[in-house]
Coordinates of C-alpha atoms and ligand atoms in Angstrom, one line a residue:
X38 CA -56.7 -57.1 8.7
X39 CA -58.5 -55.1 6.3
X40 CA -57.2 -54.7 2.9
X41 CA -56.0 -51.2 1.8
X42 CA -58.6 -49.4 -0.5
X43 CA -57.7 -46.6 -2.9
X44 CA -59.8 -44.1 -0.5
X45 CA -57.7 -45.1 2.3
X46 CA -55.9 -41.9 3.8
X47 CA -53.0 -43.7 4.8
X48 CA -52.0 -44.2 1.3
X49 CA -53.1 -41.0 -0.2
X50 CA -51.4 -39.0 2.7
X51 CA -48.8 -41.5 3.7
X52 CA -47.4 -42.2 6.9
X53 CA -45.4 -39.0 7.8
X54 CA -45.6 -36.1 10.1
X55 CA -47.5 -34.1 7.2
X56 CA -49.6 -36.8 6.2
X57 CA -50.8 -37.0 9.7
X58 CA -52.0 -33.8 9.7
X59 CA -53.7 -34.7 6.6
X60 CA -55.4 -37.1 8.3
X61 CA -57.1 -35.1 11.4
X62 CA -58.3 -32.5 8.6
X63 CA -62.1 -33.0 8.0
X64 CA -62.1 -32.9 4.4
X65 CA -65.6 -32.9 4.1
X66 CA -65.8 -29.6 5.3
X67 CA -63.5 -28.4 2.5
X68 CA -64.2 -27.0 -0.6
X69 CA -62.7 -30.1 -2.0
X70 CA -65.2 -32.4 0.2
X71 CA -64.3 -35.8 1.8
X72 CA -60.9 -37.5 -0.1
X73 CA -63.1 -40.5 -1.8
X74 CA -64.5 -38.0 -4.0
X75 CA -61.6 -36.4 -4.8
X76 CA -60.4 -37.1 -8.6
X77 CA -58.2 -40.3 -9.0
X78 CA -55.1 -38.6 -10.6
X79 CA -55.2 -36.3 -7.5
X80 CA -55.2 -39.2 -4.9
X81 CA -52.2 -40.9 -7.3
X82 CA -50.5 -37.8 -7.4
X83 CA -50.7 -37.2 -3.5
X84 CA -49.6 -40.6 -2.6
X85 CA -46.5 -40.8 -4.6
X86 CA -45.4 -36.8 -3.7
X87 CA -46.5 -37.5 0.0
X88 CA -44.0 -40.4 0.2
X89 CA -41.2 -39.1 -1.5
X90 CA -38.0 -37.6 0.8
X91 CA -37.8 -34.8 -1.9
X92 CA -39.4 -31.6 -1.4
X93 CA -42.4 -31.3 -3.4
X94 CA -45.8 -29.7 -3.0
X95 CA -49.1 -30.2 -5.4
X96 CA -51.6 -27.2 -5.8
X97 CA -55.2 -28.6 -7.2
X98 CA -58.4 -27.0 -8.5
X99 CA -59.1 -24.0 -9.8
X100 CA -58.1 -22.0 -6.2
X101 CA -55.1 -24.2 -6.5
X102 CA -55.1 -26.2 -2.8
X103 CA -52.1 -27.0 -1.7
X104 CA -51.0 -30.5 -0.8
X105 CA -46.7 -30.7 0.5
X106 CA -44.6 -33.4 1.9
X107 CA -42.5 -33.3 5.1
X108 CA -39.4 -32.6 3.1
X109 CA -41.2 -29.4 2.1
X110 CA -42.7 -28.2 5.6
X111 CA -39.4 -26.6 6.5
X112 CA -39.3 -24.8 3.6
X113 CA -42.5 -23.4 4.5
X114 CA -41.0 -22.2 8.0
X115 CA -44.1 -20.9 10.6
X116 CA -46.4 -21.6 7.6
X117 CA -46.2 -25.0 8.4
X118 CA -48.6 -27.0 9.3
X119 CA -51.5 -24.4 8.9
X120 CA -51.0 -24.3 5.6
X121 CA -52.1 -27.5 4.5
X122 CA -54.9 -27.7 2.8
X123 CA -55.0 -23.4 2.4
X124 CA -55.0 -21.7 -1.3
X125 CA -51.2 -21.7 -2.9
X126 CA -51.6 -18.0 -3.2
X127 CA -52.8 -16.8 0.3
X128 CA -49.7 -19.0 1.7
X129 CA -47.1 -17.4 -0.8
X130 CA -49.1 -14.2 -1.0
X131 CA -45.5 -12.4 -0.9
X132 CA -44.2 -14.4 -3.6
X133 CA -47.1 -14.5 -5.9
X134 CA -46.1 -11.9 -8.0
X135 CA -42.9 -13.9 -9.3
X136 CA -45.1 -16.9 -9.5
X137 CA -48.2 -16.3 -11.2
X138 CA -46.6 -16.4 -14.9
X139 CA -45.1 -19.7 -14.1
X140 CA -48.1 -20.8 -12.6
X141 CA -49.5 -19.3 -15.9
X142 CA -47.4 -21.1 -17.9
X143 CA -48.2 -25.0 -16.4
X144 CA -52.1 -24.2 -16.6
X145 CA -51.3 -23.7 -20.6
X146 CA -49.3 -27.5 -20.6
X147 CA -45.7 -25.6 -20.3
X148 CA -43.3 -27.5 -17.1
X149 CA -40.9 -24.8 -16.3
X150 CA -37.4 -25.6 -14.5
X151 CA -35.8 -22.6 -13.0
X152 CA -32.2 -22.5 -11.0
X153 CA -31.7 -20.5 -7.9
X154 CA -34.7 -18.5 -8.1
X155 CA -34.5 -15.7 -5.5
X156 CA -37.3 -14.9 -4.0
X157 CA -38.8 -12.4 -0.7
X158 CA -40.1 -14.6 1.4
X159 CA -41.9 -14.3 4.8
X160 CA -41.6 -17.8 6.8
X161 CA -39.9 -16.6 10.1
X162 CA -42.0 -13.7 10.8
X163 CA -39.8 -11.5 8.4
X164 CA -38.6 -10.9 5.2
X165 CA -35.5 -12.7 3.7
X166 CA -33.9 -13.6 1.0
X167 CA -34.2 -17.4 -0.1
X168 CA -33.1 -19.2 -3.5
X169 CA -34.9 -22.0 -4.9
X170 CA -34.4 -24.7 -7.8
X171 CA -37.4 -26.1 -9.1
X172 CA -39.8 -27.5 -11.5
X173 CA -43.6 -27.1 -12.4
X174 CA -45.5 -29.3 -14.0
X175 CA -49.2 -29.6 -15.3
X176 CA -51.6 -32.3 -13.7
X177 CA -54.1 -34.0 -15.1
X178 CA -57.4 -34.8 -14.1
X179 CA -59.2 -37.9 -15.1
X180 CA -61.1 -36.3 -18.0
X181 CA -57.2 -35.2 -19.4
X182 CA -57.5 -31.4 -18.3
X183 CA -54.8 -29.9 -16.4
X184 CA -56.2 -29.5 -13.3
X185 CA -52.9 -29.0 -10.6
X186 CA -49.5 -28.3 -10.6
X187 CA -46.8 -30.3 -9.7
X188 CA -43.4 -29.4 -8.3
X189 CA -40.3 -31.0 -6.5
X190 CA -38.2 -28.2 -5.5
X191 CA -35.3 -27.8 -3.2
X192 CA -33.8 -25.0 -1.6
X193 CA -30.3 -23.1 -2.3
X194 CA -30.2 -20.4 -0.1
X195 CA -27.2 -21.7 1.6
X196 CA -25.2 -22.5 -1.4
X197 CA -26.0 -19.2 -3.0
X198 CA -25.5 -17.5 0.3
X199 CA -21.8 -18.3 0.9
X200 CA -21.0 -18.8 -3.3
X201 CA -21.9 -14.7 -3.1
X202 CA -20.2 -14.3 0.2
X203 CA -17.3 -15.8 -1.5
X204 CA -17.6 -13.8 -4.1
X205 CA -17.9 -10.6 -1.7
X206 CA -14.6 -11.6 -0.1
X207 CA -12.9 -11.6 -3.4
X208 CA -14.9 -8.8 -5.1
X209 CA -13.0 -6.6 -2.1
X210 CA -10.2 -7.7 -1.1
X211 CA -7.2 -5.4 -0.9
X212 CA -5.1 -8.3 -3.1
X213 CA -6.0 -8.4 -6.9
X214 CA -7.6 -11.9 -8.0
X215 CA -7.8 -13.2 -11.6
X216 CA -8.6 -16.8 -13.0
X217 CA -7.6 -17.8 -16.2
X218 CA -8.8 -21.6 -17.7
X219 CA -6.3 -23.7 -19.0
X220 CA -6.2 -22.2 -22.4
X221 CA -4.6 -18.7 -20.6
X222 CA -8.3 -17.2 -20.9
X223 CA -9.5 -14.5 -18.1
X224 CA -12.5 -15.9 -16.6
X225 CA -12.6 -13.7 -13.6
X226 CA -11.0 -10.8 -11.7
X227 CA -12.0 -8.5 -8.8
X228 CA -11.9 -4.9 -8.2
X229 CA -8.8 -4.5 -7.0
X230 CA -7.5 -6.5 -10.4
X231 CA -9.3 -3.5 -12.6
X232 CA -7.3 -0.3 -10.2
X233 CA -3.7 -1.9 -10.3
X234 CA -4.3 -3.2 -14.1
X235 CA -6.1 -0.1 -14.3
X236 CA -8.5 -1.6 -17.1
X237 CA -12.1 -2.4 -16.7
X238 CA -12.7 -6.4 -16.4
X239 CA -14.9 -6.0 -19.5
X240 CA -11.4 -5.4 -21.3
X241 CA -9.9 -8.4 -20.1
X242 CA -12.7 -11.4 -19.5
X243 CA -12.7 -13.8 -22.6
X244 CA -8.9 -12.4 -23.7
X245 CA -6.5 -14.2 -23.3
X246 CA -3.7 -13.4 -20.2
X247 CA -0.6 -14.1 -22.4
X248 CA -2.3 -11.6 -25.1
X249 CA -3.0 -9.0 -22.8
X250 CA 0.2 -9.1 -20.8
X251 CA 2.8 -11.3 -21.7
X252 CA 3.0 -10.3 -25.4
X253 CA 6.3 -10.0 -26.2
X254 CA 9.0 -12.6 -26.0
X255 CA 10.9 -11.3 -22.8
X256 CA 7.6 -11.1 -21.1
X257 CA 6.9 -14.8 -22.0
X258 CA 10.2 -15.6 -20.7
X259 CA 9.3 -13.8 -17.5
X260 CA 8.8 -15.2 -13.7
X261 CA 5.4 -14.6 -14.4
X262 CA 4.9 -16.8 -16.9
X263 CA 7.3 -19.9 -16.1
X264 CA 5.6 -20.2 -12.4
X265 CA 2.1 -20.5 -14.2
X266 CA 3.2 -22.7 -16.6
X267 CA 4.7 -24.7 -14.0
X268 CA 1.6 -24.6 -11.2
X269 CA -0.5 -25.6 -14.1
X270 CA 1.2 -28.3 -15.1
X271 CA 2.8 -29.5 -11.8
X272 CA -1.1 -29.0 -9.8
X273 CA 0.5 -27.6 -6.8
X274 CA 0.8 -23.4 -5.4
X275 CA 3.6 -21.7 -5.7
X276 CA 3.8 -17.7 -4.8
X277 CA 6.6 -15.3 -6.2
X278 CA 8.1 -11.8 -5.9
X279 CA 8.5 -10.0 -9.2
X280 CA 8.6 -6.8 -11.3
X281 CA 6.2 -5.9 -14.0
X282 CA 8.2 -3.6 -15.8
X283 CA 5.2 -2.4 -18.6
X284 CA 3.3 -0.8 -15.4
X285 CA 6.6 -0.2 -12.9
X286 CA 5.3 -2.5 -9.9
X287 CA 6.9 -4.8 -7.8
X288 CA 4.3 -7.6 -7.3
X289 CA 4.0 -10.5 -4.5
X290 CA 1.8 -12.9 -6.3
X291 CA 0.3 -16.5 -4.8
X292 CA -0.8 -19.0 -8.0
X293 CA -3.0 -21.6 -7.3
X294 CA -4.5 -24.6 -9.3
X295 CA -8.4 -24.7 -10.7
X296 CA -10.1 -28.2 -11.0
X297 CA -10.4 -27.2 -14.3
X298 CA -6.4 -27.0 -14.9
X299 CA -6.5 -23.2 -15.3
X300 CA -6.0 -20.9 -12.3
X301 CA -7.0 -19.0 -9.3
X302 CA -3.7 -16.0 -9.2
X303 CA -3.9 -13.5 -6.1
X304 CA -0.8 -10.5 -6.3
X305 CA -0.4 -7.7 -4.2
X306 CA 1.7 -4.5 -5.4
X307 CA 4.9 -4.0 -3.2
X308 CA 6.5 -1.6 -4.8
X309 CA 6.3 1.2 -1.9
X310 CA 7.4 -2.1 0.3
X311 CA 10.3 -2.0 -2.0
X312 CA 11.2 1.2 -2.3
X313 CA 10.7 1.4 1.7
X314 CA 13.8 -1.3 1.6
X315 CA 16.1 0.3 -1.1
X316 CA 16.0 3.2 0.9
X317 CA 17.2 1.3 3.9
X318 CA 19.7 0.0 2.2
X319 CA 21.1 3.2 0.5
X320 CA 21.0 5.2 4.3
X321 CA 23.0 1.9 5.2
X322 CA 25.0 2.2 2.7
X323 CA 25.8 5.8 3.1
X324 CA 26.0 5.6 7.0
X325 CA 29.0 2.9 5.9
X326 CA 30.8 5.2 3.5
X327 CA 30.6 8.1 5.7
X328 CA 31.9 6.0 8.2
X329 CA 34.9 5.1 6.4
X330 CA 35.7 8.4 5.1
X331 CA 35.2 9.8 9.2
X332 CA 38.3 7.3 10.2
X333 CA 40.1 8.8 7.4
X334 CA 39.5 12.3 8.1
X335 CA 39.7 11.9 12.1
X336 CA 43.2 9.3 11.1
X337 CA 45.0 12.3 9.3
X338 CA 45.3 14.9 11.8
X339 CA 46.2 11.9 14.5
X340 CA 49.0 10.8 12.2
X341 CA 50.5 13.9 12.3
X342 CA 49.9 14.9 15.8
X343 CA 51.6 11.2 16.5
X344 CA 54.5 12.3 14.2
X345 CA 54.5 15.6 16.1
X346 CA 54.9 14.0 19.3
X347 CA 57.4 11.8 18.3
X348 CA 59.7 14.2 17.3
X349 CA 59.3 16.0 20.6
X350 CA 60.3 12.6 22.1
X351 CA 63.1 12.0 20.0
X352 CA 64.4 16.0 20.4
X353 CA 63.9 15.5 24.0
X354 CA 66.6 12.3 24.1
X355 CA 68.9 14.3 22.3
X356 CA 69.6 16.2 25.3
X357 CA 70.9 18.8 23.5
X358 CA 70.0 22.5 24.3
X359 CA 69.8 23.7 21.1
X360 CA 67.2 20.7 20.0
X361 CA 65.2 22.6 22.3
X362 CA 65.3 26.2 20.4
X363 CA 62.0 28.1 21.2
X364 CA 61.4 28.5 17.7
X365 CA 61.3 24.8 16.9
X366 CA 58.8 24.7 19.9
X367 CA 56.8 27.1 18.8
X368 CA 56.1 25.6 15.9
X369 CA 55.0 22.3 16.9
X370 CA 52.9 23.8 19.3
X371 CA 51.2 26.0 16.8
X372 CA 51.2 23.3 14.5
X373 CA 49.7 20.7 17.4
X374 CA 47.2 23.3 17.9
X375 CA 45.9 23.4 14.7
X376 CA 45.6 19.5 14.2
X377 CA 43.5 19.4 17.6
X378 CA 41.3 22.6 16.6
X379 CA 40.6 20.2 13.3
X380 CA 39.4 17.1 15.2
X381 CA 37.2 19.2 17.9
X382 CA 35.8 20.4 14.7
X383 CA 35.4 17.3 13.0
X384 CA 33.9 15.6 16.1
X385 CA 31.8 18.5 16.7
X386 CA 30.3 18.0 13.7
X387 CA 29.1 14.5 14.2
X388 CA 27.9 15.8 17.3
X389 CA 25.8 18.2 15.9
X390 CA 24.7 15.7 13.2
X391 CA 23.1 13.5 16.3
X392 CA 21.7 16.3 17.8
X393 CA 19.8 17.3 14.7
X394 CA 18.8 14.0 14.4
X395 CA 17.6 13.7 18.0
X396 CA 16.0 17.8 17.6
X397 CA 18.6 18.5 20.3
X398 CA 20.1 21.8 18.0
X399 CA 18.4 25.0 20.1
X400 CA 19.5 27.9 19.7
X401 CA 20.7 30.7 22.2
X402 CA 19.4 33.9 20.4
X403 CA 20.3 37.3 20.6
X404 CA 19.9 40.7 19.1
X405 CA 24.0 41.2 17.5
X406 CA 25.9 43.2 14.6
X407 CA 26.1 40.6 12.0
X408 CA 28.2 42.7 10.3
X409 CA 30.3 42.8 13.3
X410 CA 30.7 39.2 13.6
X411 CA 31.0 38.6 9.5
X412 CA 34.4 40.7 10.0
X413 CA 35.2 38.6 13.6
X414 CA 35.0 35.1 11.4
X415 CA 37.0 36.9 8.0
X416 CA 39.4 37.9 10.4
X417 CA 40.7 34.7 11.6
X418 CA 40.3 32.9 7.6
X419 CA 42.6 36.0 6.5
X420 CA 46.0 34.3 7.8
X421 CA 45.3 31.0 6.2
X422 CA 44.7 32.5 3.4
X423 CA 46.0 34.4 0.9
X424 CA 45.3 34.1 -2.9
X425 CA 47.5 34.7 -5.4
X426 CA 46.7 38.3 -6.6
X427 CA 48.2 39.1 -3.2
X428 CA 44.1 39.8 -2.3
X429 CA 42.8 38.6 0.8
X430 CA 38.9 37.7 1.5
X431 CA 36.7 40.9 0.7
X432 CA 34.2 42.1 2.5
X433 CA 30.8 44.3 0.8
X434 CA 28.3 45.7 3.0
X435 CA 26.6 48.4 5.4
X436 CA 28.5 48.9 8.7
X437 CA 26.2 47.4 10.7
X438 CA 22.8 45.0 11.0
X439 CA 21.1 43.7 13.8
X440 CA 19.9 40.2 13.8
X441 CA 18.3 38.0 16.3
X442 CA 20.9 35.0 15.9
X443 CA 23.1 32.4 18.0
X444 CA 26.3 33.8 18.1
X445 CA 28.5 30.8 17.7
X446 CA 25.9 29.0 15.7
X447 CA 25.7 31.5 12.3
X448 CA 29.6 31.7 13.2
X449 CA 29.7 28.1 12.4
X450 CA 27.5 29.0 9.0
X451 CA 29.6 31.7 8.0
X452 CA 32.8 29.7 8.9
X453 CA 31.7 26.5 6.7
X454 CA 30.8 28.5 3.7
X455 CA 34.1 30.4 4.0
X456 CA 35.9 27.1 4.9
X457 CA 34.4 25.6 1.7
X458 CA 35.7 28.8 -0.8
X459 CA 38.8 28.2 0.3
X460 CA 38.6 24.8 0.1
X461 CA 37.1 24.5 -3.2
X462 CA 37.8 28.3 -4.7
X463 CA 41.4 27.4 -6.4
X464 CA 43.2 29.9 -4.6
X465 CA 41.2 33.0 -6.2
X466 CA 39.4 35.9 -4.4
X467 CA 36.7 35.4 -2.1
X468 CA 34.4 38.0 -1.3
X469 CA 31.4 38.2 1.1
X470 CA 28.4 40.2 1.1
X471 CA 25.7 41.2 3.4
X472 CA 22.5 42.9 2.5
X473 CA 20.5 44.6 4.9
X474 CA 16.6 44.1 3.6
X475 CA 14.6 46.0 6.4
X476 CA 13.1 42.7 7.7
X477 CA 15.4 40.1 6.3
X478 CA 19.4 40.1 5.7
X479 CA 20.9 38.0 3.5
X480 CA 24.7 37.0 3.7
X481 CA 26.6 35.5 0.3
X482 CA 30.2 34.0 0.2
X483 CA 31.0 34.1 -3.4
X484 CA 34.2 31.9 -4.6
X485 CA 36.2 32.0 -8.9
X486 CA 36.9 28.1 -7.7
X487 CA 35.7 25.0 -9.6
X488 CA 32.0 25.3 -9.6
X489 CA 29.5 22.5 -8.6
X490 CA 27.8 20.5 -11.6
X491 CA 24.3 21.5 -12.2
X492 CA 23.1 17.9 -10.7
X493 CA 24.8 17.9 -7.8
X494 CA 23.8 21.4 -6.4
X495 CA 20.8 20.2 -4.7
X496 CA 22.1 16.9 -2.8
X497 CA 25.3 19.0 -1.0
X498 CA 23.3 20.3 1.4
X499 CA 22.0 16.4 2.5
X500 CA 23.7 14.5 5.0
X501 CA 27.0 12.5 3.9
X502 CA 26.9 14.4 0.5
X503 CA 29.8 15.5 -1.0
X504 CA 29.4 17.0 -4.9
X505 CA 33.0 15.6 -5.5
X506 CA 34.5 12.5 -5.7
X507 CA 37.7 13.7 -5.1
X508 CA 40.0 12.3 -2.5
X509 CA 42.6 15.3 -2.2
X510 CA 39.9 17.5 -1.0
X511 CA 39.0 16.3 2.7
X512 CA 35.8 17.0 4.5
X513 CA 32.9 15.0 5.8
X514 CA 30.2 16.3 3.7
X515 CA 28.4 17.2 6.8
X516 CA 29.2 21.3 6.4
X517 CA 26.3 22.2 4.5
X518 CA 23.8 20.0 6.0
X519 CA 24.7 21.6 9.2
X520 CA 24.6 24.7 8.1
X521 CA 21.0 24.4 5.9
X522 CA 19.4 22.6 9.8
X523 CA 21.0 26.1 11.4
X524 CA 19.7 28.1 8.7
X525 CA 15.9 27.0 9.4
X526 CA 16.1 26.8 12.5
X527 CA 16.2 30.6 12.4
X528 CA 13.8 30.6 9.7
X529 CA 15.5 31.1 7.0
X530 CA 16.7 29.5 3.9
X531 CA 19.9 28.7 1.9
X532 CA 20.8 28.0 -1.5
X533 CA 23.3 28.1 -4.0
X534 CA 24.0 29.4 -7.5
X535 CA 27.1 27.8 -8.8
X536 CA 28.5 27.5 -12.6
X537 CA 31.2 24.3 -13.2
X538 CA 34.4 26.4 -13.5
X539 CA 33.4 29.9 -12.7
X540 CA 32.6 29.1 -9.3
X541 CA 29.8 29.2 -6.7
X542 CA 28.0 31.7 -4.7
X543 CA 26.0 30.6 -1.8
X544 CA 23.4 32.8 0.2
X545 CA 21.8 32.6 3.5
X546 CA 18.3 34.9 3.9
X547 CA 17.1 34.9 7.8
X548 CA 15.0 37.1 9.3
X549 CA 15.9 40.3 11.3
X550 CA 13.5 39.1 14.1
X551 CA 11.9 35.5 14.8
X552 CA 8.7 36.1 15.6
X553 CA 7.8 35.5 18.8
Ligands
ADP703 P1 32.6 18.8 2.7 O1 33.2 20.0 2.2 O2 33.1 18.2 4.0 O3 32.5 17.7 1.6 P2 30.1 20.3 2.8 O4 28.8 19.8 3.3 O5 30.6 21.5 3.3 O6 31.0 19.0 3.0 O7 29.9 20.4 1.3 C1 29.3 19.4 0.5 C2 29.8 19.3 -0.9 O8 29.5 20.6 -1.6 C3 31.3 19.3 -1.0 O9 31.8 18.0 -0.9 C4 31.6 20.0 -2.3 O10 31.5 19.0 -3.4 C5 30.5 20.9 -2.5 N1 30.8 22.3 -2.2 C6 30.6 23.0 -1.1 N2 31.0 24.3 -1.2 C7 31.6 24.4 -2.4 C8 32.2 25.5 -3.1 N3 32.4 26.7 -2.6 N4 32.6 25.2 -4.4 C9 32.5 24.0 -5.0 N5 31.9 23.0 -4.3 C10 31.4 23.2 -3.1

C-alpha cells in the first residue's frame, strides 16, 4: 500500500459524503487549479474542517471559494452539494448584505463571534427565517497574509423558534405573568401584567416586587407574600385565592419555582367571578328570609281561622240555642272571610311573583274610567278605615279619564299603594289624586304616616324588600315590586317622594293609549 502524501485528496477532503464530492470535482479546471498547487495552510485547514462533526465551512482567495463539511451541508439546504467549490457570495447572495462587514472585518485580522444571528435565507426554495451562532476567523497563507476565512457555526433556529414562541404564549395570554429572582427583583411580565397592574413593565423591571406592592407592613403580612416566601424556599408550586385591596381585585394566582430560586407567578383577576357568587349567595339568602317571613305571614291568618273554627266546634257541643245567635255567626263568618280573602291575597302574590319571573304577567287591556275604578277600589278601603279626624280616604280629580288598562291589574296597583297608606300612614288622612295629562294620567296616593328613609326609597320596589325592619307591621315586601312589573308593563313608570316622618307620596304615570 502506498503511503499517504500531503497532495492526497482523501486527506485534504476526508472521507465523508462532502469530501466525496470534493473528490469527483476537476480541480484543475477551477480557478484555484488542481489541489497539489493549492497553498499548504489551505490543504491543512481543509483537512482538519473537513473531518470535524461540527459545522464549519472555509472561504479562500480573493473570490472567497467555499470549502464546507457534511455537518454544514444541511445548513445549506438545496444549495447543497452544488455549491461546493462556488464563490461564498453567489451561494449566500441573500445574506450577503449582513455578511460583508464581518467578512470585512476577518480580511483586516478581526475573528468575530456572534449569537443567534437572524438571518433571510433562501435554502428550501423560499425565504425563512434562520438563527445562527458563529465565529469568523482570518486564515493564513504560507507567506502570513490572510488569505480565507474560517468558521465553525451551528444553527439556532429551533431554539430561538420555540424560546420566542414561548415567549408569544406568555406575551398574550389572558393570565398576567411576572418573574421576580430571588432577591424579589421583576425580571419579566407580560401584557396582561401591565393592564391589571395598569403600569408599563418599564415601571416595574429591575424594582423590586416587595417595593412596588407589598410596601407596607400588612401587605408583607399578606397571602401574597407568605406563599412566595414559602414556594421559594420550600421549591415546590403552590396557587392561591386572594384580595388585593390597593387595586380592589380578587386574584387566583399559581407561583412556581425558577432554577434560579426566584419565580415564575401567573394570577388571573376574579373579581367579577366573585361578585357573580356574592350575589348568589345574597338572592339565596333573601329567597331564605322571605321564605321565613311567608310562613309567618301565611301562619297568622291560619291561626286565627283555626281558633275561629274551634270555637264553632266548641259552640256547636254546647248544644245550646242561644250559643248559636245569628249575630255571633255573623261575625265569625265575616271575620273567616276576611282571614281567607288575606291568604288568597298573600298566595296570589307569590303567584304573580313566579309569573313575573317566568314573563307569564299579560295583560287583558281595555279602554275604562280610571277615575271610575279609583272610586270602586276607595270604596271598599273606606270601612276599614277611618282616621282619627273622623276623615275618611280623599279623593282629587276630573270626573272621568279613559285609559287603556287591565282592570283588575291597576286595581291591584291602586289597592297596594292604598293598602300600604293605611298600613304605614299612622292613622292620618289619605288622599288620592289623578291627573288627566292629554296623553298620559298620572295617579298619586299620598299618606302623613312615617315616611321612608332617604336610602331605602329606591330598594322597596325590589323583590323581598321591605324599608322596615319592623315586625308589628306584616307584609311580604312583594307589593311594590308587583306593582312597579304592572306599571311597565303598561309602559309606564312609578316612583316615590317620601320625607322620614311627614310621610310618602307615591305616583304612577301610564299612558292613555299603548301604542299599538
Ligand atoms: P310590604 O308592605 O309587604 O312590606 P311593599 O312592597 O308593599 O311590601 O312595600 C315595601 C316596603 O316599602 C315596605 O316594607 C315599607 O317599608 C315601604 N313602604 C311602602 N309603602 C309605604 C308608605 N306608604 N309609607 C312608608 N313606607 C312604605
Amino acid at each position: 500500500m502506498q503511503a499517504p502524501t500531503p497532495h492526497d485528496p482523501l486527506i485534504i477532503f476526508g472521507k465523508g459524503k462532502t469530501g466525496e464530492i470534493a473528490r469527483s470535482i476537476d480541480w484543475s479546471k477551477h480557478p484555484l487549479g488542481p489541489v497539489e498547487n493549492w497553498d499548504t495552510n489551505l490543504k491543512t485547514t481543509l483537512s482538519l474542517a473537513m473531518s470535524s462533526l461540527f459545522p464549519m465551512f472555509i472561504a479562500w482567495g480573493e473570490e472567497r471559494y467555499f470549502f464546507y463539511n457534511d455537518a454544514y451541508a444541511p445548513i445549506l439546504g438545496n444549495k447543497h452539494p452544488s455549491a461546493f467549490g462556488q464563490k461564498f457570495q453567489t451561494i449566500w447572495s441573500e445574506i450577503w448584505e449582513d455578511l460583508l462587514p464581518l467578512v470585512n472585518s476577518v480580511k483586516n485580522g478581526e475573528a468575530v463571534y456572534l449569537e443567534d444571528l437572524k438571518l433571510i435565507m433562501n435554502r428550501k426554495g423560499r425565504d425563512e427565517e434562520a438563527y445562527f451562532t458563529f465565529s469568523y476567523s482570518p486564515v493564513r497563507n504560507k507567506a502570513g497574509a490572510i488569505d480565507g476565512l474560517f468558521c465553525s457555526a451551528i444553527e439556532t433556529t429551533g431554539r430561538v423558534k420555540a424560546e420566542s414562541e414561548l415567549e408569544d404564549i406568555l406575551e398574550n395570554m389572558s393570565d398576567a405573568f411576572f418573574t421576580i429572582d430571588a432577591n424579589w427583583i421583576v425580571s419579566r411580565v407580560n401584557l396582561q401584567f401591565e393592564k391589571i397592574i395598569n403600569m408599563k413593565r418599564s415601571d416595574v423591571i429591575a424594582k423590586s416586587l416587595k417595593d412596588l406592592y407589598f410596601s407596607t407592613p400588612e401587605q408583607l403580612e399578606s397571602v401574597y407574600v407568605k406563599t412566595y416566601s414559602k414556594v421559594m424556599k420550600d421549591r415546590k408550586p403552590a396557587s392561591f385565592i386572594d384580595y388585593y385591596a390597593p387595586f380592589d381585585i380578587w386574584t387566583a394566582v399559581s407561583v412556581y419555582p425558577k432554577p434560579d430560586g426566584g419565580l415564575a407567578v401567573f394570577f388571573r383577576e376574579i373579581s367579577e367571578e366573585r361578585r357573580a357568587a356574592q350575589e348568589l349567595k345574597d338572592a339565596v339568602a333573601a329567597r331564605d328570609e322571605f321564605i321565613s317571613i311567608a310562613s309567618h305571614e301565611l301562619k297568622t291568618p291560619l291561626t286565627s281561622l283555626k281558633i275561629i273554627t274551634q270555637m264553632q266546634a266548641r259552640l256547636s257541643s254546647l248544644e245550646k240555642a242561644e250559643a248559636y245567635s245569628k249575630d255571633r255567626i255573623d261575625r265569625y263568618v265575616e271575620k273567616s272571610d276576611k282571614l281567607v280573602s288575606r291568604l288568597d291575597r298573600l298566595i296570589e302574590d307569590m303567584l304573580d311573583i313566579s309569573r313575573i319571573r317566568t314573563g307569564k304577567l299579560t295583560m287583558q287591556k281595555h279602554n275604562v274610567d280610571l277615575v271610575g275604578i279609583t272610586k270602586d277600589v276607595i270604596e271598599r278601603f273606606q270601612e276599614l278605615f277611618i282616621v282619627s279626624s273622623g276623615e275618611r280616604i280623599k279623593f282629587h280629580g276630573p270626573d272621568e279619564v279613559i285609559a287603556e288598562v287591565d282592570v283588575m291589574r291597576i286595581e291591584q296597583v291602586i289597592q297596594n299603594l292604598l293598602q300600604n297608606a293605611i298600613k304605614y300612614g299612622d292613622g292620618e288622612l289619605v288622599e288620592v289624586f289623578i291627573k288627566d295629562l292629554t296623553d298620559k294620567v298620572t295617579l298619586t296616593v299620598k299618606d302623613h304616616g312615617m315616611g321612608i328613609d332617604p336610602a331605602k326609597q329606591s330598594i322597596i320596589f325590589e323583590r323581598f324588600e321591605r324599608g322596615i325592619n319592623a315586625n308589628h307591621i306584616s307584609g311580604l315586601g312583594l307589593g311594590l315590586y308587583i306593582s312597579r312589573e304592572i306599571i311597565t308593563s303598561l309602559g309606564g313608570k312609578i316612583s316615590v317622594a317620601s320625607e322620614p316622618g311627614k310621610g310618602s307620596a307615591f305616583t304612577f304615570e301610564i299612558p292613555k293609549q299603548t301604542p299599538h
